[in-house]
Amino acid sequence: MDRIDALVIGAGAIGLAVARSLARAGRSVLILEREGRFGAVTSSRNSEVIHAGLYYPPGSLKERLCIAGRELLYAYCAERGVPHRRCGKLVVATDAAELHALEALAAQGRAAGVAGLALVDAAAVGVLEPALRCQAALHSPLTGIVDSHALMVALLAEAEDHGALIAYRAPVEAIDRQAGGWLVRAGGTRLLATMVVNAAGLDAQAVAARIDALAPALIPPLHLAKGRYFTYSGRVPFTRLIYPLPVPGGLGTHLTLDLAGAARFGPDVSWVQAIDYVVDPAERPRFLAAARRIWPDIDPDRLHPGYAGIRPKLSGPGEPAADFRIDGPARHGLPGLVNLFGIESPGLTASLAIAGEVMAQLGIEA
Ligand SMILES: Cc1cc2nc3c(=O)[nH]c(=O)nc-3n(C[C@H](O)[C@H](O)[C@H](O)COP(=O)(O)OP(=O)(O)OC[C@H]3O[C@@H](n4cnc5c(N)ncnc54)[C@H](O)[C@@H]3O)c2cc1C
């Protein structure tokens, strides 16, 4: 039977970043991916925003790993030629009642150490983005956008350069504790690994339930929050990302740009019981109303159903937002095992820092 140092389950941005770190540290690595290609699930169904780190509770993993991950990601993109742009964003208060919440968000971001934040009045907003209508805005110059596919191509290429292998159509079926490691069954093959990293995203709980030695109480409940996007066919008069104030479960239906300048509005938050990525055209009036709040002159005929992603949340509707969970031996007592649960936004931004955290939990120097 083949023996390997580390098995990484899932070839999304997180699994690929972890595989890259392990391979760079000289470990033999095999990535097992259920689908026929990498990045087929949440890592290709998001806003591709490099978050500055405004929103997260003080001391949370989300705050720490977003801020550290953002800088690592900008440096990595520059070094590896991954297309990205530090375009900045404006969080807007569209009426006077929102000004207090905007100031609170600015204070939270500053307390987290996010540099460059500035509260700007309507006149100053008019200079930055003449087509934008609001009472005031919070300018975050460190926010940016990244080509998530190119990022994953770069991570996988670097992992492979250091000897990592990837197997597609290899769904992990069972993980059994053995003396000195783990026996993993996937796609009809059995492998022995010293370390197993479960980076299966929306399926992380299902994969964890297949680990014989893991107590079920250590597997958190999964809540699904769908986020839908409507795309805009035509040019938009903005150069920065435009966000409303955050809403429960998400950041509010915002306007993001891709690197070609194409715009989309979303994602909204809708709690679902099952995974489907349909975007119902009947939602158009709601998206149009949200878009008009920041851009009154939008041409309604150019707004079309786009795509959707699903957030793997650890908190349900009405509950306080949960943190990422990166469960290593310190939590579950099982050497060589790390489970990643609830890696929703800002997971893409934080991917390289999350990989560093996994390495630390495995006791490996990056
Ligand atoms: C609507 C939305 C918008 C977002 N916007 C942003 C943003 O702008 N900025 C940001 O930083 N973050 C954002 N995020 C979060 C970000 O997209 C995720 O945190 C990140 O992509 C998670 O990557 P992952 O590798 O954990 O999961 P995934 O990309 O889902 O990868 C998991 C992989 O595991 C595989 N898998 C599942 N089960 C098995 C199995 N049994 N065996 C083998 N493989 C398996 C899957 O096929 C999949 O490829 C957003 C998320 C959503 C939903």
Short mmCIF file of N, CA, C and O in Angstrom, two decimals, residues 12-14 17 42-51 65-66 69-70 73 144-149 151-152 155 264 324 343-354:
data_model
loop_
_atom_site.label_atom_id
_atom_site.label_comp_id
_atom_site.label_asym_id
_atom_site.label_seq_id
_atom_site.Cartn_x
_atom_site.Cartn_y
_atom_site.Cartn_z
N GLY A 12 -9.85 23.09 -3.30
CA GLY A 12 -10.26 24.49 -3.39
C GLY A 12 -9.06 25.35 -3.02
O GLY A 12 -7.94 24.85 -2.85
N ALA A 13 -9.31 26.65 -2.86
CA ALA A 13 -8.20 27.56 -2.54
C ALA A 13 -7.50 27.15 -1.25
O ALA A 13 -6.27 27.26 -1.14
N ILE A 14 -8.27 26.64 -0.28
CA ILE A 14 -7.66 26.31 1.02
C ILE A 14 -6.81 25.03 0.90
O ILE A 14 -5.65 25.01 1.32
N ALA A 17 -3.67 25.79 -1.01
CA ALA A 17 -2.69 26.58 -0.23
C ALA A 17 -2.00 25.70 0.81
O ALA A 17 -0.79 25.82 1.04
N THR A 42 -16.85 26.23 -4.01
CA THR A 42 -16.99 27.60 -3.49
C THR A 42 -15.86 28.53 -3.96
O THR A 42 -16.08 29.74 -4.14
N SER A 43 -14.69 27.96 -4.20
CA SER A 43 -13.56 28.83 -4.59
C SER A 43 -13.74 29.46 -5.96
O SER A 43 -13.00 30.38 -6.33
N SER A 44 -14.72 28.98 -6.75
CA SER A 44 -15.01 29.65 -8.02
C SER A 44 -16.42 30.26 -8.00
O SER A 44 -16.98 30.58 -9.05
N ARG A 45 -16.98 30.41 -6.80
CA ARG A 45 -18.34 30.97 -6.68
C ARG A 45 -18.34 32.05 -5.60
O ARG A 45 -19.05 31.92 -4.61
N ASN A 46 -17.50 33.03 -5.78
CA ASN A 46 -17.40 34.08 -4.75
C ASN A 46 -17.18 35.43 -5.42
O ASN A 46 -17.27 35.55 -6.63
N SER A 47 -16.88 36.45 -4.63
CA SER A 47 -16.74 37.82 -5.17
C SER A 47 -15.31 38.15 -5.57
O SER A 47 -15.07 39.24 -6.10
N GLU A 48 -14.37 37.28 -5.26
CA GLU A 48 -12.94 37.48 -5.60
C GLU A 48 -12.38 38.78 -4.99
O GLU A 48 -11.50 39.42 -5.56
N VAL A 49 -12.90 39.12 -3.83
CA VAL A 49 -12.43 40.33 -3.16
C VAL A 49 -11.32 39.98 -2.16
O VAL A 49 -11.44 39.01 -1.40
N ILE A 50 -10.26 40.77 -2.19
CA ILE A 50 -9.23 40.68 -1.15
C ILE A 50 -9.69 41.64 -0.05
O ILE A 50 -9.65 42.87 -0.23
N HIS A 51 -10.19 41.08 1.04
CA HIS A 51 -10.76 41.92 2.10
C HIS A 51 -9.65 42.54 2.94
O HIS A 51 -8.64 41.90 3.23
N LEU A 65 -6.55 36.09 10.55
CA LEU A 65 -6.10 35.43 9.32
C LEU A 65 -6.45 36.25 8.07
O LEU A 65 -5.78 36.14 7.06
N CYS A 66 -7.50 37.08 8.17
CA CYS A 66 -7.81 37.97 7.03
C CYS A 66 -6.70 39.01 6.88
O CYS A 66 -6.19 39.24 5.78
N GLY A 69 -3.49 37.26 5.99
CA GLY A 69 -3.64 36.64 4.68
C GLY A 69 -3.68 37.65 3.55
O GLY A 69 -3.16 37.41 2.46
N ARG A 70 -4.28 38.81 3.82
CA ARG A 70 -4.35 39.86 2.79
C ARG A 70 -2.96 40.29 2.34
O ARG A 70 -2.66 40.37 1.14
N LEU A 73 -1.26 37.49 0.52
CA LEU A 73 -1.85 37.30 -0.82
C LEU A 73 -1.36 38.36 -1.80
O LEU A 73 -1.00 38.03 -2.94
N GLY A 144 -9.02 44.87 -2.36
CA GLY A 144 -8.69 44.66 -3.77
C GLY A 144 -9.45 43.51 -4.37
O GLY A 144 -10.39 42.97 -3.76
N ILE A 145 -9.07 43.14 -5.59
CA ILE A 145 -9.68 42.00 -6.26
C ILE A 145 -8.58 41.10 -6.82
O ILE A 145 -7.46 41.56 -7.09
N VAL A 146 -8.91 39.82 -6.96
CA VAL A 146 -7.92 38.85 -7.43
C VAL A 146 -8.61 37.89 -8.39
O VAL A 146 -9.81 37.61 -8.25
N ASP A 147 -7.86 37.40 -9.34
CA ASP A 147 -8.36 36.35 -10.23
C ASP A 147 -8.21 35.03 -9.48
O ASP A 147 -7.11 34.49 -9.36
N SER A 148 -9.33 34.53 -8.95
CA SER A 148 -9.25 33.36 -8.05
C SER A 148 -8.79 32.11 -8.81
O SER A 148 -8.10 31.26 -8.24
N HIS A 149 -9.17 32.00 -10.07
CA HIS A 149 -8.73 30.83 -10.84
C HIS A 149 -7.21 30.87 -11.02
O HIS A 149 -6.52 29.87 -10.80
N LEU A 151 -5.11 32.34 -9.17
CA LEU A 151 -4.48 32.08 -7.86
C LEU A 151 -4.36 30.57 -7.63
O LEU A 151 -3.31 30.07 -7.23
N MET A 152 -5.46 29.85 -7.90
CA MET A 152 -5.42 28.40 -7.67
C MET A 152 -4.46 27.70 -8.63
O MET A 152 -3.77 26.76 -8.24
N LEU A 155 -1.08 28.23 -7.06
CA LEU A 155 -0.85 27.42 -5.85
C LEU A 155 -0.59 25.96 -6.23
O LEU A 155 0.33 25.32 -5.70
N ARG A 264 -20.88 43.05 -10.98
CA ARG A 264 -21.96 42.17 -10.52
C ARG A 264 -22.46 42.73 -9.19
O ARG A 264 -21.70 43.38 -8.45
N PHE A 324 -14.15 30.94 12.01
CA PHE A 324 -13.56 29.76 11.38
C PHE A 324 -13.22 28.75 12.48
O PHE A 324 -12.87 29.16 13.60
N ILE A 343 -15.27 27.57 6.63
CA ILE A 343 -14.35 28.49 5.94
C ILE A 343 -15.13 29.26 4.86
O ILE A 343 -15.00 29.02 3.66
N GLU A 344 -15.94 30.18 5.36
CA GLU A 344 -16.69 31.09 4.48
C GLU A 344 -15.81 32.33 4.24
O GLU A 344 -14.60 32.30 4.48
N SER A 345 -16.41 33.44 3.79
CA SER A 345 -15.64 34.67 3.62
C SER A 345 -15.08 35.10 4.99
O SER A 345 -15.79 34.98 5.99
N PRO A 346 -13.86 35.55 5.08
CA PRO A 346 -12.88 35.88 4.05
C PRO A 346 -11.88 34.76 3.74
O PRO A 346 -10.66 35.00 3.73
N GLY A 347 -12.38 33.56 3.45
CA GLY A 347 -11.49 32.42 3.28
C GLY A 347 -10.51 32.57 2.12
O GLY A 347 -9.35 32.14 2.22
N LEU A 348 -10.99 33.16 1.01
CA LEU A 348 -10.08 33.32 -0.13
C LEU A 348 -8.94 34.27 0.25
O LEU A 348 -7.76 33.98 0.02
N THR A 349 -9.30 35.41 0.85
CA THR A 349 -8.28 36.38 1.29
C THR A 349 -7.29 35.72 2.25
O THR A 349 -6.09 35.96 2.19
N ALA A 350 -7.85 34.91 3.15
CA ALA A 350 -7.05 34.36 4.26
C ALA A 350 -6.32 33.07 3.87
O ALA A 350 -5.59 32.52 4.71
N SER A 351 -6.49 32.58 2.63
CA SER A 351 -6.06 31.22 2.30
C SER A 351 -4.60 30.93 2.69
O SER A 351 -4.32 29.86 3.27
N LEU A 352 -3.70 31.85 2.40
CA LEU A 352 -2.28 31.57 2.70
C LEU A 352 -2.03 31.58 4.20
O LEU A 352 -1.21 30.81 4.72
N ALA A 353 -2.74 32.45 4.92
CA ALA A 353 -2.57 32.50 6.38
C ALA A 353 -3.23 31.27 7.02
O ALA A 353 -2.72 30.75 8.03
N ILE A 354 -4.35 30.81 6.46
CA ILE A 354 -4.97 29.57 6.97
C ILE A 354 -3.99 28.41 6.80
O ILE A 354 -3.83 27.58 7.69
#
